XYZ file of C-alpha atoms in Angstrom:
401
model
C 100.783 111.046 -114.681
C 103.529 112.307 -112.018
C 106.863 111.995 -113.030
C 109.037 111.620 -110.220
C 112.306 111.615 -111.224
C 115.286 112.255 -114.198
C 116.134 109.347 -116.088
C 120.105 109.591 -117.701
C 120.927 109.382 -121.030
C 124.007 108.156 -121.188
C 124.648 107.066 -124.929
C 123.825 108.464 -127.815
C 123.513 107.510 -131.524
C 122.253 109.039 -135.202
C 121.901 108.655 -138.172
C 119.911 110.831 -141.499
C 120.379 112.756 -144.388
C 122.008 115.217 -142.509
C 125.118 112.964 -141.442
C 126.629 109.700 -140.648
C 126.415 110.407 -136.974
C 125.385 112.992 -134.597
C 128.152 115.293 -134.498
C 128.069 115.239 -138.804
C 124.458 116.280 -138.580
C 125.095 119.508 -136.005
C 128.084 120.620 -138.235
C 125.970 119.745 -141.025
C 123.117 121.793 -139.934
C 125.125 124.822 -138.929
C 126.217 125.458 -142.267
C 122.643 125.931 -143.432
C 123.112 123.058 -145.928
C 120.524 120.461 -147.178
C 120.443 118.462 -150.081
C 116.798 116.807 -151.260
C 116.306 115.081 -154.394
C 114.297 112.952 -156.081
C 114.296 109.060 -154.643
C 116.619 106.885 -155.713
C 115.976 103.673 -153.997
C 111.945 103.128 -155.565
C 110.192 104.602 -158.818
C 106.615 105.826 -158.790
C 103.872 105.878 -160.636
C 103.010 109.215 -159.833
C 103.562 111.732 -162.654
C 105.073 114.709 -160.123
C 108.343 113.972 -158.713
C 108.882 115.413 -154.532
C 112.040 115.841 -153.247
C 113.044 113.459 -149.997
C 115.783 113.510 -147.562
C 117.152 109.677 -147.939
C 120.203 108.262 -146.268
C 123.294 107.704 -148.657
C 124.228 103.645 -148.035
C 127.725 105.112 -147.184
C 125.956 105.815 -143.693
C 125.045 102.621 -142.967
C 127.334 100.045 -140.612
C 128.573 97.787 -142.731
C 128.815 94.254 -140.157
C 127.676 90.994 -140.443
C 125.094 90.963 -137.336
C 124.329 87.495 -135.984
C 121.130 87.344 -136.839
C 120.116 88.634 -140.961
C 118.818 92.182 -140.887
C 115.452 92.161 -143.289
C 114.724 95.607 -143.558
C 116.216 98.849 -143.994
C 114.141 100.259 -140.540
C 116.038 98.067 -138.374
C 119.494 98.254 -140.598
C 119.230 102.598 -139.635
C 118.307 101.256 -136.133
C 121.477 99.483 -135.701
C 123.391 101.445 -137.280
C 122.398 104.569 -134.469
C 122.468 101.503 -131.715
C 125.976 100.847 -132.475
C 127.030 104.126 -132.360
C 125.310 104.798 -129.217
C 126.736 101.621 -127.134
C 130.132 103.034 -128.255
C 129.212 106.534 -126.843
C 127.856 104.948 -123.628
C 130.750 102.663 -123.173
C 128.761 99.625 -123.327
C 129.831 95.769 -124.319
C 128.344 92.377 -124.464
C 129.818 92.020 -120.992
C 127.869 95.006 -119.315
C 124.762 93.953 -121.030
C 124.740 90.278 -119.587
C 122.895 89.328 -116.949
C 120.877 92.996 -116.842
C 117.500 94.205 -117.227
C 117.365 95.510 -120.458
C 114.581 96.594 -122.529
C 113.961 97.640 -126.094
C 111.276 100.484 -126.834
C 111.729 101.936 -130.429
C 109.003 104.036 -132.610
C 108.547 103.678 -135.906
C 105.620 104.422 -138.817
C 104.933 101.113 -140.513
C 108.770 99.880 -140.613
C 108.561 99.061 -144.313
C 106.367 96.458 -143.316
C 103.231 96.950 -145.561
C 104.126 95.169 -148.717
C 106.985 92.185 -149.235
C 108.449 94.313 -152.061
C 109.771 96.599 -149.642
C 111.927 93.065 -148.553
C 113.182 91.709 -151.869
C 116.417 93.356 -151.548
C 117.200 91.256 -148.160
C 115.492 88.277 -149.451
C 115.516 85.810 -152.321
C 112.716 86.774 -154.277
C 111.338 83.356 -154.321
C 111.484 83.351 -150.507
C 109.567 86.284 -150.326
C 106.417 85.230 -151.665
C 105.365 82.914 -149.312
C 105.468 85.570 -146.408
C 102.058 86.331 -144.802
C 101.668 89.896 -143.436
C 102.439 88.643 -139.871
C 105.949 87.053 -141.027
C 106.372 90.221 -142.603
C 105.693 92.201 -139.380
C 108.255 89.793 -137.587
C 110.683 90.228 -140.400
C 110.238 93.897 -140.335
C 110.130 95.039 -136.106
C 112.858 97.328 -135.181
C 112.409 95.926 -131.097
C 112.524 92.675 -131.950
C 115.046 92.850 -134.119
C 117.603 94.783 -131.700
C 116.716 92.515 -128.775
C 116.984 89.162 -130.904
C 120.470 91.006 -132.515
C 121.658 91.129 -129.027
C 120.005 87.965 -126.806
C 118.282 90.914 -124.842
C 115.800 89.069 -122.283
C 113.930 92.595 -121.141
C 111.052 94.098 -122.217
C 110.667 94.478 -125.893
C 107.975 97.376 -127.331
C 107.752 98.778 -130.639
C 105.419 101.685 -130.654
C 103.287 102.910 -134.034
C 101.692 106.395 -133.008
C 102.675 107.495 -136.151
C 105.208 110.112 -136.520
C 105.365 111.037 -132.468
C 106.042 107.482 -132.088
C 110.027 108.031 -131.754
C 108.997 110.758 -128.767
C 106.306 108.375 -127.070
C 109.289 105.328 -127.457
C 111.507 107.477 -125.270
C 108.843 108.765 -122.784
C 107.882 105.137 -122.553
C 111.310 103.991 -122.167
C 111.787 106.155 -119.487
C 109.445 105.037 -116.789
C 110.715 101.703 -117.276
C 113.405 103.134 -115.896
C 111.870 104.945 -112.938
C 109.474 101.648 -112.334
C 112.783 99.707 -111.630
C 111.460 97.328 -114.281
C 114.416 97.863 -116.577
C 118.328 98.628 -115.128
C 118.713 99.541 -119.169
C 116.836 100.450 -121.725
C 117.657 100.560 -125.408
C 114.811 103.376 -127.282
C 114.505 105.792 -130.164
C 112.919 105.740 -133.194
C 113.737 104.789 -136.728
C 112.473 104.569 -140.272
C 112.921 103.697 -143.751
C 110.906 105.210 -146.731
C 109.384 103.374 -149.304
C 107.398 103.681 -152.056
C 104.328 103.121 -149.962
C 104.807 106.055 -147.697
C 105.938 108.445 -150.647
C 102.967 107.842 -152.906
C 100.489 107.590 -149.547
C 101.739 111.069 -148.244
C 101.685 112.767 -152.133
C 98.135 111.742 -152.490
C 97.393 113.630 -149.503
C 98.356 116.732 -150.781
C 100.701 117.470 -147.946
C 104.115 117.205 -149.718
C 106.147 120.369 -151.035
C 107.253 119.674 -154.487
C 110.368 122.321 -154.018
C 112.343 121.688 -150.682
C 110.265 122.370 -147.559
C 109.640 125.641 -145.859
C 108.605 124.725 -142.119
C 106.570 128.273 -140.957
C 107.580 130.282 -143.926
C 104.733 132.456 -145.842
C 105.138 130.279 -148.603
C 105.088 126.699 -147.392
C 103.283 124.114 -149.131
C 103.757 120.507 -146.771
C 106.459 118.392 -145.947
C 109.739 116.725 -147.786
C 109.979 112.730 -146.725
C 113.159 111.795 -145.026
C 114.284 108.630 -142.966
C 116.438 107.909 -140.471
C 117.264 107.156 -136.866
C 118.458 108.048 -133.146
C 118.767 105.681 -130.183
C 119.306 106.653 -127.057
C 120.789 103.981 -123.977
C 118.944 104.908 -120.582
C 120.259 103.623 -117.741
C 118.941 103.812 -113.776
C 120.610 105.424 -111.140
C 122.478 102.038 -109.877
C 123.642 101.066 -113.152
C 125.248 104.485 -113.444
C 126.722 104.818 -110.029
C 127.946 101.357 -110.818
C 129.902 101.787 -114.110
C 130.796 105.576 -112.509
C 129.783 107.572 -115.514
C 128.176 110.760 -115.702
C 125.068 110.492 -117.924
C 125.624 112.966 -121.431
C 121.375 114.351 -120.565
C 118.051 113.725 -118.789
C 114.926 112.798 -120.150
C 113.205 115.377 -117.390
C 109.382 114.732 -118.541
C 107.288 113.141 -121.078
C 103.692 114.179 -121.546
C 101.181 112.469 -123.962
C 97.597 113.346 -124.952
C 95.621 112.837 -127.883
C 93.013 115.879 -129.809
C 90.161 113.567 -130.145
C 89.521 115.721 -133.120
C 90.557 114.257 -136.355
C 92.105 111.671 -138.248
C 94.526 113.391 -139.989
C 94.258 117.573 -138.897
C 95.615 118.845 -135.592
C 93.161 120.291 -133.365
C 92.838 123.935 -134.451
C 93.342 124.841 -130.649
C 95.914 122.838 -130.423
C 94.001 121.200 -127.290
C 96.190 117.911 -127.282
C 99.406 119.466 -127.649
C 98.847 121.911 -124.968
C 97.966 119.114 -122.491
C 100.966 117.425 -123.552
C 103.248 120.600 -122.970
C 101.810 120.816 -119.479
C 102.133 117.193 -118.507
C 105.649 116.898 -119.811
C 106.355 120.454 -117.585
C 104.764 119.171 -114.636
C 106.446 116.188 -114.372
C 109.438 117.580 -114.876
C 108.974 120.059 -112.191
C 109.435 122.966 -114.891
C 107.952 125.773 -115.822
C 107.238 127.610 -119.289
C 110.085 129.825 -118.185
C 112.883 127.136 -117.943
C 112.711 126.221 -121.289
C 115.548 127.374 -123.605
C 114.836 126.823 -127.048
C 111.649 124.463 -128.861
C 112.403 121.987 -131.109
C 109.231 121.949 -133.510
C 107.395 119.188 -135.077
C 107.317 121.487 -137.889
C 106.445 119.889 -141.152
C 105.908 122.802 -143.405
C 102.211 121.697 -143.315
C 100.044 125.271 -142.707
C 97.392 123.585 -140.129
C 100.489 121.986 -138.495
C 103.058 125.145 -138.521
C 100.087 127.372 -137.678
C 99.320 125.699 -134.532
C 102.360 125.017 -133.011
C 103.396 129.357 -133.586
C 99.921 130.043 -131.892
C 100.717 127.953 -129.065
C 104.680 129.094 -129.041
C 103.359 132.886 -128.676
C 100.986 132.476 -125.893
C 102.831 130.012 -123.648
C 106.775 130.349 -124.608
C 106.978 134.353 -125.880
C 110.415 134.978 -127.069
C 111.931 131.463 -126.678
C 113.926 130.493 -129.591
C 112.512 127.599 -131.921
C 112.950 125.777 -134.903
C 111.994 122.652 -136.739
C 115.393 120.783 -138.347
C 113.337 118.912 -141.094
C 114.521 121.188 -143.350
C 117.612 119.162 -142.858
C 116.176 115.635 -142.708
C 112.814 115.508 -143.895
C 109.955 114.418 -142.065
C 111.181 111.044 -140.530
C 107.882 109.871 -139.362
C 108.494 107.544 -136.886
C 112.132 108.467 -136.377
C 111.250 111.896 -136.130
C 111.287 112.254 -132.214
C 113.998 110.475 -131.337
C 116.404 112.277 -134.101
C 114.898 115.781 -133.021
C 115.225 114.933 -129.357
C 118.810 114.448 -130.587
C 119.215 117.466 -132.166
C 117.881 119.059 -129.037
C 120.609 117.464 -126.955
C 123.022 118.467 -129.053
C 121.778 121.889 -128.699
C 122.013 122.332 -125.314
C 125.129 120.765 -125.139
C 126.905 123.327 -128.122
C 124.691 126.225 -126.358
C 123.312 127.141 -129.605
C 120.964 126.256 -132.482
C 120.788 125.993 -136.087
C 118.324 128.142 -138.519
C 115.229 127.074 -139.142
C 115.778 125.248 -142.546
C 113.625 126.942 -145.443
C 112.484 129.702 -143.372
C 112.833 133.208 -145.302
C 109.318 134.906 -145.613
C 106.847 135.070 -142.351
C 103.513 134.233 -142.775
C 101.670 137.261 -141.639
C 98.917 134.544 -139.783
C 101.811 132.952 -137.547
C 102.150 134.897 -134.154
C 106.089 133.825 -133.710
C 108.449 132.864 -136.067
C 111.105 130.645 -136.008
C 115.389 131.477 -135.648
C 116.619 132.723 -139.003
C 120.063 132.357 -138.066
C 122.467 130.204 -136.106
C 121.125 131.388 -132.719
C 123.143 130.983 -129.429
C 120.805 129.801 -126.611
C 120.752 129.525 -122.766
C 119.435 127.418 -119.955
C 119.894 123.615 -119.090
C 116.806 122.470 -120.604
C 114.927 122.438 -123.752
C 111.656 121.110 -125.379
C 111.395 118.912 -128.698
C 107.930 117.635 -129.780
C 105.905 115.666 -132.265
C 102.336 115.456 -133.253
C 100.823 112.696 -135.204
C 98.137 111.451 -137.131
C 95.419 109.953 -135.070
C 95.321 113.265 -133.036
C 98.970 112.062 -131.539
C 101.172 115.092 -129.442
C 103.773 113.715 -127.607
C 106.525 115.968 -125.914
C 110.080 115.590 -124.230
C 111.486 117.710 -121.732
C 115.132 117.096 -122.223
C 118.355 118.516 -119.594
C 121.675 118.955 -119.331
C 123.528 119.353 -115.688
C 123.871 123.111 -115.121
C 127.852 122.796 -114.333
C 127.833 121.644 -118.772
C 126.900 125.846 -119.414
């Protein structure tokens, strides 16, 4: 796929365990600070308890919406969505009578079981609810668009935890297709009980905080959360006279065809990913500044993504922040192509979270240290389950250095 052209970003909006917003996360994350715990919001059966990286209530907005929100997924949606229309300058007016789309990733959107709904619902109006009621209930997209009479396109996109990356690729060619003069995308989730027990019986989970590439790493924290991002096209933006914040430069997507639930140990997919993202964005391995890693503290995972790091980006800087947030699943691109933003924007780069001893079978290691980076463009990437890689190339203009 050719990408032809940048798409602006011109509003942005977050929310996770690291902060209430964006700019709480960065300062957040510079200090080296993270605080998992046990869950608070479910109990399991499971004997071992795993720390998680959930989002204090405190974070969440707090207004009635028009329409009732059923589930947490699209509550940390909104909540990012309102905070990026205020970034972006946007109102009801400007949204009336435009093109605009929704495109959001998420996991399974706390939409596998109607416990996950009582708290929204009357228990006895709960019951009833078939599993395709409960996927209406539950569907960030349709939620947003039906929050805000949105007549555009309306996508939510499940390819697992690169889902939030592949929403915002996706997005963007809506944009360059002229099919959309906006477009609302991100990714958001909520965990649940479900997820936690599901990803513990894998035997992927750290039961000590994570340690994404270190020596010692034993799997992932959980986290939720979620970033939303307002695209606009290149009328709309010469029209309002704004200068977009970034650029979604180039998406690429491409599957391992390997395995259900282990990476490729070539890292085939991802590779083809990196390149098509690159090419489209007219880029080189050179240009890049800084990586932001999928990173889950999972060995096959961690040891992939160094191997490929060391022969195709030697001496960039990288990192993975979910030693901050947790793995987010389907949020997890969106927030990290947030962080990456941010990044380029403060011209440096928080430590790799958890990171202290290198594993003598990783080729390149992550930052250790609040690093200070340069260059007007920078990678962030997710891989998935199902074989999933999807990667952003994501810009600044140069005169921001």
């Amino acid at each position: 796929m050719k990408i032809l052209n940048r798409v602006g970003i011109t509003g942005l909006g977050c929310v996770c365990a690291a902060g209430a917003d964006l700019e709480s996360c960065t300062k957040f994350m510079e200090k080296g600070e993270r605080h998992p715990a046990p869950p608070l919001r479910f109990s399991s059966a499971i004997s071992s308890v795993h720390p998680v990286f959930e989002v204090p209530d405190s974070f969440l907005i707090s207004k009635k919406f028009k329409i009732p929100v059923k589930s947490r997924t699209i509550l940390l949606a909104l909540t990012a969505l309102e905070q990026a229309f205020e970034n972006a300058g946007i109102d009801s007016k400007i949204l009336k009578n435009k093109r605009v789309g929704v495109c959001i990733g998420t996991n399974v959107a706390g939409s596998v079981s109607n416990k996950n709904i009582d708290q929204y619902e009357k228990k006895s109006e709960i019951s009833w609810l078939t599993p395709a009621q409960r996927y209406l209930a539950t569907n960030p997209a349709l939620g947003i668009a039906r929050e805000y009479d949105l007549s555009g396109p309306v996508q939510t996109i499940v390819t697992a935890c690169s889902a939030g990356g592949d929403a915002i690729g996706l997005a963007a060619s809506w944009i360059r297709q002229d099919i959309c003069d906006i477009v609302i995308t991100g990714g958001t989730d909520e965990m649940y009980e479900i997820t936690y027990n599901g990803f513990i019986s894998l035997m992927n989970c750290d039961d000590s905080p994570c340690r994404p590439f270190d020596a010692e790493r034993k799997g992932m924290n959980l986290g939720e959360g979620a970033a939303v991002f307002i695209l606009e096209s290149e009328n709309m933006i010469n029209q309002r006279k704004i200068k977009p914040r970034a650029y979604v430069m180039g998406y690429g997507s491409a599957s391992d065809a390997y395995h259900l639930t282990t990476p490729a140990p070539d890292g085939r997919g991802l590779r083809l990913a990196i390149d098509e993202a690159l090419t489209g964005a007219g880029l080189s391995y050179q240009d890049i500044a800084f990586i932001n890693a999928h990173g889950t503290g999972t060995p096959d995972n961690d040891r992939i993504e160094s191997m490929l790091f060391h022969e195709l980006f030697s001496g960039v800087p990288f990192l993975s922040t979910k030693g901050y947030t947790g793995h987010t699943l389907g949020g997890a691109g969106a927030v990290e192509a947030a962080f990456t933003i941010a990044g380029l924007e403060q011209k440096k780069i928080p430590k790799s979270a958890g990171f202290s001893k290198p594993d003598p079978e990783l080729p390149a290691n992550p930052v250790s240290r609040v690093t200070e980076i340069k260059g007007s463009t920078a990678m962030s990437q997710t891989l998935a389950f199902g074989g999933n890689n999807a990667v952003l190339i994501l810009g600044i203009e140069k005169e921001n250095l």
